[in-house]
mmCIF file of C-alpha atoms in Angstrom:
data_model
loop_
_atom_site.group_PDB
_atom_site.id
_atom_site.type_symbol
_atom_site.label_atom_id
_atom_site.label_comp_id
_atom_site.label_asym_id
_atom_site.label_seq_id
_atom_site.Cartn_x
_atom_site.Cartn_y
_atom_site.Cartn_z
ATOM 1 C CA MET X 5 -26.355 56.347 60.886
ATOM 2 C CA LYS X 6 -26.195 57.497 57.282
ATOM 3 C CA LYS X 7 -27.815 55.195 54.720
ATOM 4 C CA PRO X 8 -25.150 53.585 52.431
ATOM 5 C CA LYS X 9 -25.141 54.650 48.811
ATOM 6 C CA ASP X 10 -26.653 52.265 46.256
ATOM 7 C CA TYR X 11 -23.216 51.068 45.041
ATOM 8 C CA ARG X 12 -22.285 50.075 48.588
ATOM 9 C CA GLN X 13 -25.520 48.135 48.956
ATOM 10 C CA ALA X 14 -24.942 46.429 45.596
ATOM 11 C CA HIS X 15 -21.406 45.418 46.563
ATOM 12 C CA GLU X 16 -22.513 44.170 49.979
ATOM 13 C CA GLN X 17 -25.307 42.072 48.468
ATOM 14 C CA ALA X 18 -22.874 40.714 45.862
ATOM 15 C CA ARG X 19 -20.395 39.808 48.635
ATOM 16 C CA ILE X 20 -23.080 37.870 50.513
ATOM 17 C CA ASN X 21 -24.317 36.134 47.352
ATOM 18 C CA ALA X 22 -20.766 35.122 46.414
ATOM 19 C CA ILE X 23 -20.341 33.290 49.696
ATOM 20 C CA LYS X 24 -23.438 31.223 48.957
ATOM 21 C CA THR X 25 -23.206 30.766 45.189
ATOM 22 C CA LEU X 26 -19.488 30.941 44.404
ATOM 23 C CA GLY X 27 -18.121 29.511 47.658
ATOM 24 C CA LEU X 28 -15.943 32.561 48.248
ATOM 25 C CA HIS X 29 -14.571 33.619 51.638
ATOM 26 C CA GLU X 30 -16.384 35.999 53.978
ATOM 27 C CA LYS X 31 -14.313 39.057 53.018
ATOM 28 C CA ASN X 32 -14.490 38.569 49.245
ATOM 29 C CA THR X 33 -14.023 41.612 47.037
ATOM 30 C CA ALA X 34 -15.408 42.592 43.649
ATOM 31 C CA GLN X 35 -12.108 41.440 42.114
ATOM 32 C CA ASP X 36 -12.466 38.038 43.838
ATOM 33 C CA ARG X 37 -15.975 37.718 42.442
ATOM 34 C CA ALA X 38 -14.912 38.838 38.965
ATOM 35 C CA LYS X 39 -12.144 36.225 38.893
ATOM 36 C CA ALA X 40 -14.493 33.495 40.133
ATOM 37 C CA MET X 41 -16.945 34.424 37.368
ATOM 38 C CA GLY X 42 -14.244 34.243 34.695
ATOM 39 C CA PHE X 43 -13.774 37.955 34.011
ATOM 40 C CA ILE X 44 -10.425 39.181 32.710
ATOM 41 C CA ASP X 45 -9.153 42.690 33.400
ATOM 42 C CA GLY X 46 -7.177 45.030 31.208
ATOM 43 C CA LEU X 47 -9.365 46.650 28.546
ATOM 44 C CA TYR X 48 -10.497 50.234 28.049
ATOM 45 C CA HIS X 49 -13.308 51.816 26.050
ATOM 46 C CA GLY X 50 -12.911 55.436 25.035
ATOM 47 C CA THR X 51 -15.855 57.582 24.013
ATOM 48 C CA PRO X 52 -16.713 61.267 23.857
ATOM 49 C CA ASN X 53 -20.087 60.370 25.388
ATOM 50 C CA ASP X 54 -21.534 59.370 28.734
ATOM 51 C CA PHE X 55 -24.062 56.524 28.753
ATOM 52 C CA PRO X 56 -25.474 53.968 31.214
ATOM 53 C CA GLU X 57 -24.837 50.779 29.226
ATOM 54 C CA PHE X 58 -23.381 49.428 26.011
ATOM 55 C CA LYS X 59 -25.847 48.782 23.227
ATOM 56 C CA THR X 60 -25.190 47.093 19.938
ATOM 57 C CA SER X 61 -27.228 46.551 16.806
ATOM 58 C CA ASP X 62 -27.027 44.371 13.729
ATOM 59 C CA ARG X 63 -24.484 46.837 12.372
ATOM 60 C CA SER X 64 -22.538 47.826 15.491
ATOM 61 C CA ASN X 65 -20.273 46.271 18.097
ATOM 62 C CA VAL X 66 -18.425 47.426 21.216
ATOM 63 C CA TYR X 67 -14.763 48.268 20.626
ATOM 64 C CA ALA X 68 -12.042 48.331 23.265
ATOM 65 C CA SER X 69 -8.288 48.658 23.556
ATOM 66 C CA ASP X 70 -5.729 47.185 25.923
ATOM 67 C CA ASP X 71 -3.958 50.573 25.927
ATOM 68 C CA PRO X 72 -5.563 53.362 27.981
ATOM 69 C CA LYS X 73 -3.727 55.956 25.856
ATOM 70 C CA ILE X 74 -5.473 54.652 22.716
ATOM 71 C CA ALA X 75 -8.845 54.694 24.516
ATOM 72 C CA ASP X 76 -8.128 58.289 25.523
ATOM 73 C CA ILE X 77 -7.581 59.237 21.866
ATOM 74 C CA TYR X 78 -11.049 57.879 21.025
ATOM 75 C CA ALA X 79 -12.534 59.604 24.078
ATOM 76 C CA LYS X 80 -11.199 62.944 22.880
ATOM 77 C CA SER X 81 -12.160 62.480 19.245
ATOM 78 C CA ILE X 82 -15.266 64.374 18.268
ATOM 79 C CA GLY X 83 -16.086 63.153 14.766
ATOM 80 C CA ARG X 84 -19.793 62.699 14.164
ATOM 81 C CA HIS X 85 -20.546 63.074 17.877
ATOM 82 C CA LYS X 86 -19.679 66.803 18.055
ATOM 83 C CA SER X 87 -23.223 67.821 19.014
ATOM 84 C CA LEU X 88 -23.301 65.234 21.817
ATOM 85 C CA ARG X 89 -20.165 66.716 23.401
ATOM 86 C CA GLU X 90 -22.225 69.737 24.423
ATOM 87 C CA VAL X 91 -24.719 67.673 26.447
ATOM 88 C CA ASN X 92 -22.428 64.956 27.802
ATOM 89 C CA ALA X 93 -19.749 64.799 30.452
ATOM 90 C CA GLY X 94 -16.942 64.917 27.899
ATOM 91 C CA PRO X 95 -14.106 62.448 27.334
ATOM 92 C CA ASN X 96 -14.823 59.151 29.017
ATOM 93 C CA VAL X 97 -12.356 56.243 29.344
ATOM 94 C CA MET X 98 -13.944 53.210 30.946
ATOM 95 C CA PRO X 99 -11.820 50.381 32.391
ATOM 96 C CA LEU X 100 -13.448 47.120 31.331
ATOM 97 C CA MET X 101 -13.347 43.438 32.105
ATOM 98 C CA TYR X 102 -14.574 40.712 29.764
ATOM 99 C CA ARG X 103 -15.228 37.023 29.926
ATOM 100 C CA GLY X 104 -15.140 34.260 27.387
ATOM 101 C CA LYS X 105 -12.756 33.227 24.643
ATOM 102 C CA LEU X 106 -11.389 35.581 22.048
ATOM 103 C CA ILE X 107 -10.508 34.656 18.499
ATOM 104 C CA GLU X 108 -7.329 36.386 17.375
ATOM 105 C CA VAL X 109 -6.719 37.740 13.875
ATOM 106 C CA SER X 110 -4.501 40.280 12.157
ATOM 107 C CA ASP X 111 -5.787 43.358 10.359
ATOM 108 C CA GLN X 112 -2.992 43.128 7.803
ATOM 109 C CA GLY X 113 -3.323 41.638 4.348
ATOM 110 C CA PRO X 114 -2.223 42.224 0.781
ATOM 111 C CA GLY X 115 -1.322 45.864 0.445
ATOM 112 C CA GLY X 116 -1.766 46.906 4.087
ATOM 113 C CA GLY X 117 -4.445 47.057 6.752
ATOM 114 C CA GLY X 118 -8.202 46.711 6.745
ATOM 115 C CA TRP X 119 -8.294 42.933 6.357
ATOM 116 C CA PHE X 120 -9.421 41.670 9.753
ATOM 117 C CA GLY X 121 -12.919 40.832 8.465
ATOM 118 C CA ASP X 122 -11.527 38.673 5.663
ATOM 119 C CA ASN X 123 -8.940 37.134 7.990
ATOM 120 C CA LEU X 124 -11.665 36.392 10.541
ATOM 121 C CA ALA X 125 -13.935 34.774 7.943
ATOM 122 C CA LYS X 126 -11.062 32.600 6.767
ATOM 123 C CA LYS X 127 -10.205 31.556 10.330
ATOM 124 C CA LEU X 128 -13.863 30.707 11.061
ATOM 125 C CA ASN X 129 -14.231 29.006 7.672
ATOM 126 C CA VAL X 130 -17.214 31.180 6.715
ATOM 127 C CA LYS X 131 -18.025 33.454 3.806
ATOM 128 C CA PRO X 132 -16.700 37.011 4.330
ATOM 129 C CA ALA X 133 -19.446 39.411 5.414
ATOM 130 C CA LYS X 134 -19.638 43.149 6.033
ATOM 131 C CA ASN X 135 -19.729 42.702 9.833
ATOM 132 C CA SER X 136 -18.146 39.276 10.255
ATOM 133 C CA ALA X 137 -17.480 39.927 13.957
ATOM 134 C CA LYS X 138 -21.217 39.432 14.594
ATOM 135 C CA SER X 139 -20.803 35.712 13.858
ATOM 136 C CA VAL X 140 -18.180 34.931 16.513
ATOM 137 C CA PRO X 141 -20.640 34.056 19.332
ATOM 138 C CA LYS X 142 -22.096 31.316 17.092
ATOM 139 C CA HIS X 143 -18.588 29.842 16.952
ATOM 140 C CA GLY X 144 -18.044 29.881 20.732
ATOM 141 C CA TYR X 145 -16.183 33.181 21.073
ATOM 142 C CA SER X 146 -17.179 36.258 23.022
ATOM 143 C CA GLY X 147 -15.091 38.622 20.936
ATOM 144 C CA VAL X 148 -12.317 39.266 18.445
ATOM 145 C CA LYS X 149 -8.782 40.367 19.244
ATOM 146 C CA VAL X 150 -7.562 42.279 16.178
ATOM 147 C CA LYS X 151 -3.789 42.677 16.099
ATOM 148 C CA ASP X 152 -1.833 45.063 13.888
ATOM 149 C CA MET X 153 -4.730 47.459 13.274
ATOM 150 C CA ASP X 154 -3.789 50.836 11.824
ATOM 151 C CA ASP X 155 -6.179 53.340 13.356
ATOM 152 C CA LEU X 156 -6.237 56.488 15.509
ATOM 153 C CA GLY X 157 -3.003 56.433 17.501
ATOM 154 C CA GLY X 158 -1.094 54.203 15.059
ATOM 155 C CA ARG X 159 -0.710 50.441 14.921
ATOM 156 C CA GLN X 160 -2.494 48.782 17.800
ATOM 157 C CA THR X 161 -4.573 45.891 19.068
ATOM 158 C CA GLN X 162 -8.335 46.375 19.257
ATOM 159 C CA TYR X 163 -11.017 44.150 20.736
ATOM 160 C CA ILE X 164 -14.470 43.767 19.237
ATOM 161 C CA PHE X 165 -17.441 42.472 21.220
ATOM 162 C CA PRO X 166 -20.695 41.879 19.317
ATOM 163 C CA GLU X 167 -22.644 41.165 22.516
ATOM 164 C CA PRO X 168 -22.054 43.611 25.380
ATOM 165 C CA ASN X 169 -23.284 41.167 28.042
ATOM 166 C CA VAL X 170 -19.726 39.769 28.274
ATOM 167 C CA LEU X 171 -18.391 43.165 29.413
ATOM 168 C CA ARG X 172 -18.415 44.781 32.860
ATOM 169 C CA SER X 173 -16.970 47.909 34.354
ATOM 170 C CA ARG X 174 -13.947 47.187 36.518
ATOM 171 C CA PHE X 175 -15.983 48.866 39.275
ATOM 172 C CA ALA X 176 -19.043 46.585 38.971
ATOM 173 C CA ALA X 177 -20.314 44.626 41.974
ATOM 174 C CA PHE X 178 -19.972 41.292 40.101
ATOM 175 C CA ASP X 179 -23.095 39.746 41.529
#
Protein backbone atom coordinates (compact mmCIF):
# COMPACT_ATOMS: atom_id res chain seq x y z
CA MET A 1 0.00 0.00 0.00
CA LYS A 2 1.26 3.45 -0.92
CA LYS A 3 2.02 5.78 1.99
CA PRO A 4 -0.50 8.71 2.10
CA LYS A 5 0.85 12.15 1.33
CA ASP A 6 1.47 14.51 4.25
CA TYR A 7 -1.72 16.53 3.57
CA ARG A 8 -3.80 13.35 3.80
CA GLN A 9 -2.17 12.46 7.11
CA ALA A 10 -2.76 15.99 8.41
CA HIS A 11 -6.43 15.89 7.43
CA GLU A 12 -6.91 12.43 8.93
CA GLN A 13 -5.31 13.47 12.22
CA ALA A 14 -7.44 16.64 12.25
CA ARG A 15 -10.58 14.55 11.64
CA ILE A 16 -9.76 12.30 14.60
CA ASN A 17 -8.90 15.25 16.85
CA ALA A 18 -12.15 17.01 15.94
CA ILE A 19 -14.17 14.05 17.16
CA LYS A 20 -12.48 14.28 20.55
CA THR A 21 -12.05 18.03 20.98
CA LEU A 22 -14.88 19.58 18.96
CA GLY A 23 -17.48 16.82 19.35
CA LEU A 24 -17.88 16.46 15.60
CA HIS A 25 -19.24 13.37 13.85
CA GLU A 26 -17.06 10.51 12.64
CA LYS A 27 -17.01 11.64 8.99
CA ASN A 28 -16.26 15.32 9.66
CA THR A 29 -14.61 17.32 6.90
CA ALA A 30 -12.20 20.24 6.90
CA GLN A 31 -15.18 22.53 6.27
CA ASP A 32 -17.00 21.06 9.30
CA ARG A 33 -13.93 21.69 11.43
CA ALA A 34 -13.46 25.21 10.06
CA LYS A 35 -17.07 26.09 10.89
CA ALA A 36 -16.78 24.60 14.38
CA MET A 37 -13.65 26.69 14.96
CA GLY A 38 -15.39 29.88 13.84
CA PHE A 39 -13.74 30.35 10.44
CA ILE A 40 -15.61 32.23 7.73
CA ASP A 41 -15.05 31.55 4.04
CA GLY A 42 -15.01 33.91 1.11
CA LEU A 43 -11.77 35.90 0.95
CA TYR A 44 -8.90 35.86 -1.53
CA HIS A 45 -5.31 37.07 -1.37
CA GLY A 46 -3.57 37.85 -4.64
CA THR A 47 0.19 38.04 -4.93
CA PRO A 48 2.81 37.71 -7.65
CA ASN A 49 4.82 35.57 -5.21
CA ASP A 50 4.76 32.08 -3.75
CA PHE A 51 5.42 31.76 -0.01
CA PRO A 52 4.74 29.27 2.80
CA GLU A 53 3.04 31.60 5.29
CA PHE A 54 1.87 35.15 5.84
CA LYS A 55 4.22 37.38 7.77
CA THR A 56 3.56 40.86 9.02
CA SER A 57 5.69 43.52 10.65
CA ASP A 58 5.11 46.74 12.54
CA ARG A 59 4.55 48.40 9.18
CA SER A 60 2.73 45.70 7.21
CA ASN A 61 -0.53 43.77 7.28
CA VAL A 62 -2.19 41.04 5.22
CA TYR A 63 -4.68 42.33 2.64
CA ALA A 64 -7.50 40.34 1.09
CA SER A 65 -10.52 40.83 -1.13
CA ASP A 66 -13.93 39.19 -1.27
CA ASP A 67 -13.69 39.29 -5.08
CA PRO A 68 -11.40 36.72 -6.74
CA LYS A 69 -11.14 38.97 -9.82
CA ILE A 70 -9.64 41.76 -7.68
CA ALA A 71 -7.22 39.29 -6.06
CA ASP A 72 -6.22 38.17 -9.55
CA ILE A 73 -5.37 41.77 -10.50
CA TYR A 74 -2.98 41.95 -7.52
CA ALA A 75 -1.56 38.52 -8.37
CA LYS A 76 -0.71 39.70 -11.87
CA SER A 77 0.68 43.07 -10.83
CA ILE A 78 4.44 43.21 -10.83
CA GLY A 79 5.29 46.54 -9.21
CA ARG A 80 8.28 46.37 -6.90
CA HIS A 81 8.26 42.56 -6.99
CA LYS A 82 9.39 42.27 -10.64
CA SER A 83 12.64 40.50 -9.74
CA LEU A 84 10.76 37.96 -7.59
CA ARG A 85 8.55 36.97 -10.54
CA GLU A 86 11.56 35.29 -12.12
CA VAL A 87 12.14 32.95 -9.15
CA ASN A 88 8.55 32.35 -8.05
CA ALA A 89 5.64 30.35 -9.39
CA GLY A 90 3.94 33.43 -10.83
CA PRO A 91 0.46 34.79 -10.14
CA ASN A 92 -1.00 33.26 -7.01
CA VAL A 93 -4.60 33.71 -5.79
CA MET A 94 -5.17 32.06 -2.44
CA PRO A 95 -8.70 31.33 -1.16
CA LEU A 96 -8.76 32.28 2.52
CA MET A 97 -10.89 31.85 5.59
CA TYR A 98 -10.72 34.09 8.66
CA ARG A 99 -12.08 34.09 12.15
CA GLY A 100 -12.99 36.80 14.58
CA LYS A 101 -14.87 40.07 14.36
CA LEU A 102 -14.23 42.70 11.74
CA ILE A 103 -14.64 46.42 12.23
CA GLU A 104 -16.15 48.05 9.17
CA VAL A 105 -15.18 51.48 7.84
CA SER A 106 -15.36 53.42 4.59
CA ASP A 107 -12.32 54.64 2.68
CA GLN A 108 -14.19 57.75 1.55
CA GLY A 109 -13.89 61.16 3.14
CA PRO A 110 -13.70 64.82 2.22
CA GLY A 111 -12.53 65.04 -1.35
CA GLY A 112 -12.45 61.32 -2.17
CA GLY A 113 -10.75 58.14 -1.03
CA GLY A 114 -7.80 57.37 1.19
CA TRP A 115 -9.55 58.04 4.49
CA PHE A 116 -10.02 54.59 6.01
CA GLY A 117 -7.24 55.17 8.58
CA ASP A 118 -8.86 58.37 9.83
CA ASN A 119 -12.32 56.78 9.73
CA LEU A 120 -11.00 53.77 11.66
CA ALA A 121 -9.35 55.95 14.32
CA LYS A 122 -12.58 57.88 14.76
CA LYS A 123 -14.62 54.68 15.07
CA LEU A 124 -12.17 53.26 17.64
CA ASN A 125 -11.97 56.62 19.43
CA VAL A 126 -8.17 56.74 19.13
CA LYS A 127 -5.68 59.21 17.71
CA PRO A 128 -5.10 58.69 13.96
CA ALA A 129 -1.84 56.85 13.26
CA LYS A 130 0.07 55.91 10.13
CA ASN A 131 -0.93 52.22 10.40
CA SER A 132 -4.08 52.43 12.51
CA ALA A 133 -5.14 48.92 11.46
CA LYS A 134 -2.43 47.54 13.77
CA SER A 135 -4.49 48.64 16.78
CA VAL A 136 -7.67 46.69 16.00
CA PRO A 137 -6.70 43.49 17.90
CA LYS A 138 -6.37 45.58 21.09
CA HIS A 139 -10.01 46.58 20.56
CA GLY A 140 -11.29 43.02 20.10
CA TYR A 141 -11.24 42.82 16.30
CA SER A 142 -9.29 40.46 14.09
CA GLY A 143 -9.36 42.74 11.08
CA VAL A 144 -10.78 45.71 9.20
CA LYS A 145 -13.35 45.60 6.42
CA VAL A 146 -12.70 48.69 4.28
CA LYS A 147 -15.62 49.54 2.01
CA ASP A 148 -15.54 51.91 -0.95
CA MET A 149 -11.78 51.70 -1.50
CA ASP A 150 -10.52 53.04 -4.82
CA ASP A 151 -7.61 50.83 -5.81
CA LEU A 152 -6.45 48.46 -8.57
CA GLY A 153 -9.62 47.22 -10.26
CA GLY A 154 -11.78 50.19 -9.22
CA ARG A 155 -13.98 50.71 -6.18
CA GLN A 156 -13.99 47.66 -3.96
CA THR A 157 -14.01 46.22 -0.47
CA GLN A 158 -10.67 45.19 1.03
CA TYR A 159 -9.90 43.36 4.25
CA ILE A 160 -6.89 44.11 6.41
CA PHE A 161 -5.52 41.65 8.96
CA PRO A 162 -2.68 42.85 11.21
CA GLU A 163 -2.14 39.38 12.69
CA PRO A 164 -2.04 36.52 10.18
CA ASN A 165 -2.86 33.86 12.79
CA VAL A 166 -6.58 34.51 12.16
CA LEU A 167 -6.22 33.41 8.52
CA ARG A 168 -6.16 29.92 7.01
CA SER A 169 -6.11 28.52 3.52
CA ARG A 170 -9.48 27.12 2.50
CA PHE A 171 -7.56 23.86 1.99
CA ALA A 172 -6.10 23.69 5.53
CA ALA A 173 -6.71 20.65 7.74
CA PHE A 174 -8.26 22.82 10.50
CA ASP A 175 -6.77 20.89 13.37
